[in-house]
C-alpha cells in the first residue's frame, strides 16, 4: 500500500521547530513488525517508513543515529 499522498515541505529537530530544513519529504510506504501496510504513520506505534527526500537527504536526517534492532529504544 502506498501513501505517497503524504508530503511535507520541511523537517526539523524535535527540540527546535524553528530550525527547519526546507526539503520535500514524501512518505512512500509505512508498515510495522508484522508487515501490515499502513496508509499513514500512526501515532504511538513502532513503524518502518520509506521516505523520499528531494532534492537530497538533508544532514539533519543523515546524521541521525542508526538503531541496532527493532527493540532499540534510545531517547
PDB file of C-alpha atoms in Angstrom:
ATOM      1  CA  UNK A   1       0.000   0.000   0.000  1.00  0.00           C
ATOM      2  CA  UNK A   2       1.336   3.389  -0.880  1.00  0.00           C
ATOM      3  CA  UNK A   3       0.757   6.598   0.993  1.00  0.00           C
ATOM      4  CA  UNK A   4       2.560   8.912  -1.422  1.00  0.00           C
ATOM      5  CA  UNK A   5      -0.158  11.478  -0.777  1.00  0.00           C
ATOM      6  CA  UNK A   6       1.639  12.318   2.476  1.00  0.00           C
ATOM      7  CA  UNK A   7       4.045  15.091   1.561  1.00  0.00           C
ATOM      8  CA  UNK A   8       5.854  17.608   3.730  1.00  0.00           C
ATOM      9  CA  UNK A   9       7.884  20.683   2.805  1.00  0.00           C
ATOM     10  CA  UNK A  10      10.375  20.692   5.680  1.00  0.00           C
ATOM     11  CA  UNK A  11      11.864  18.728   8.555  1.00  0.00           C
ATOM     12  CA  UNK A  12      13.187  19.990  11.883  1.00  0.00           C
ATOM     13  CA  UNK A  13      14.685  18.707  15.137  1.00  0.00           C
ATOM     14  CA  UNK A  14      12.132  17.945  17.858  1.00  0.00           C
ATOM     15  CA  UNK A  15      13.924  20.338  20.212  1.00  0.00           C
ATOM     16  CA  UNK A  16      13.720  23.336  17.853  1.00  0.00           C
ATOM     17  CA  UNK A  17      10.851  23.631  15.387  1.00  0.00           C
ATOM     18  CA  UNK A  18      12.290  26.979  14.277  1.00  0.00           C
ATOM     19  CA  UNK A  19      15.394  25.277  12.873  1.00  0.00           C
ATOM     20  CA  UNK A  20      13.649  23.930   9.770  1.00  0.00           C
ATOM     21  CA  UNK A  21      15.403  22.445   6.764  1.00  0.00           C
ATOM     22  CA  UNK A  22      13.348  23.124   3.644  1.00  0.00           C
ATOM     23  CA  UNK A  23      13.152  19.952   1.603  1.00  0.00           C
ATOM     24  CA  UNK A  24      10.306  17.969   0.044  1.00  0.00           C
ATOM     25  CA  UNK A  25       9.671  14.786   2.041  1.00  0.00           C
ATOM     26  CA  UNK A  26       7.266  12.198   0.617  1.00  0.00           C
ATOM     27  CA  UNK A  27       6.026   9.225   2.650  1.00  0.00           C
ATOM     28  CA  UNK A  28       6.203   6.370   0.144  1.00  0.00           C
ATOM     29  CA  UNK A  29       5.243   3.386   2.345  1.00  0.00           C
ATOM     30  CA  UNK A  30       4.658   2.535   6.020  1.00  0.00           C
ATOM     31  CA  UNK A  31       4.480  -0.819   7.819  1.00  0.00           C
ATOM     32  CA  UNK A  32       5.110  -2.334  11.244  1.00  0.00           C
ATOM     33  CA  UNK A  33       6.712  -5.522  12.511  1.00  0.00           C
ATOM     34  CA  UNK A  34       4.078  -7.828  11.020  1.00  0.00           C
ATOM     35  CA  UNK A  35       4.331  -6.405   7.508  1.00  0.00           C
ATOM     36  CA  UNK A  36       0.816  -4.937   7.575  1.00  0.00           C
ATOM     37  CA  UNK A  37       0.773  -1.894   5.294  1.00  0.00           C
ATOM     38  CA  UNK A  38      -0.485   1.369   6.780  1.00  0.00           C
ATOM     39  CA  UNK A  39      -1.808   4.334   4.823  1.00  0.00           C
ATOM     40  CA  UNK A  40      -0.017   6.803   7.112  1.00  0.00           C
ATOM     41  CA  UNK A  41       2.394   6.969  10.045  1.00  0.00           C
ATOM     42  CA  UNK A  42       0.360   6.081  13.151  1.00  0.00           C
ATOM     43  CA  UNK A  43       0.997   7.883  16.414  1.00  0.00           C
ATOM     44  CA  UNK A  44       2.442   5.744  19.196  1.00  0.00           C
ATOM     45  CA  UNK A  45       3.423   2.733  17.063  1.00  0.00           C
ATOM     46  CA  UNK A  46       6.869   1.494  16.135  1.00  0.00           C
ATOM     47  CA  UNK A  47       6.817   1.632  12.358  1.00  0.00           C
ATOM     48  CA  UNK A  48       9.093   1.422   9.377  1.00  0.00           C
ATOM     49  CA  UNK A  49       8.642   4.212   6.884  1.00  0.00           C
ATOM     50  CA  UNK A  50      10.116   4.689   3.444  1.00  0.00           C
ATOM     51  CA  UNK A  51      10.682   8.418   2.891  1.00  0.00           C
ATOM     52  CA  UNK A  52      11.813  10.177  -0.278  1.00  0.00           C
ATOM     53  CA  UNK A  53      13.751  13.426   0.175  1.00  0.00           C
ATOM     54  CA  UNK A  54      14.078  15.852  -2.740  1.00  0.00           C
ATOM     55  CA  UNK A  55      16.430  17.176  -3.885  1.00  0.00           C
ATOM     56  CA  UNK A  56      18.582  15.221  -1.377  1.00  0.00           C
ATOM     57  CA  UNK A  57      18.631  13.802   2.160  1.00  0.00           C
ATOM     58  CA  UNK A  58      19.451  16.738   4.489  1.00  0.00           C
ATOM     59  CA  UNK A  59      22.233  16.451   7.085  1.00  0.00           C
ATOM     60  CA  UNK A  60      19.603  16.684   9.829  1.00  0.00           C
ATOM     61  CA  UNK A  61      18.419  13.225   8.713  1.00  0.00           C
ATOM     62  CA  UNK A  62      21.652  11.585   7.580  1.00  0.00           C
ATOM     63  CA  UNK A  63      23.313  12.479  10.906  1.00  0.00           C
ATOM     64  CA  UNK A  64      20.680  10.631  12.982  1.00  0.00           C
ATOM     65  CA  UNK A  65      21.885   7.515  14.849  1.00  0.00           C
ATOM     66  CA  UNK A  66      21.011   4.114  13.398  1.00  0.00           C
ATOM     67  CA  UNK A  67      19.028   1.703  15.562  1.00  0.00           C
ATOM     68  CA  UNK A  68      20.663  -1.667  16.070  1.00  0.00           C
ATOM     69  CA  UNK A  69      17.370  -3.540  16.188  1.00  0.00           C
ATOM     70  CA  UNK A  70      13.598  -3.391  16.455  1.00  0.00           C
ATOM     71  CA  UNK A  71      13.666  -3.113  20.277  1.00  0.00           C
ATOM     72  CA  UNK A  72      16.395  -0.438  20.430  1.00  0.00           C
ATOM     73  CA  UNK A  73      14.593   2.354  22.307  1.00  0.00           C
ATOM     74  CA  UNK A  74      17.067   5.181  22.802  1.00  0.00           C
ATOM     75  CA  UNK A  75      15.706   8.613  23.720  1.00  0.00           C
TER      76      UNK A  75
END
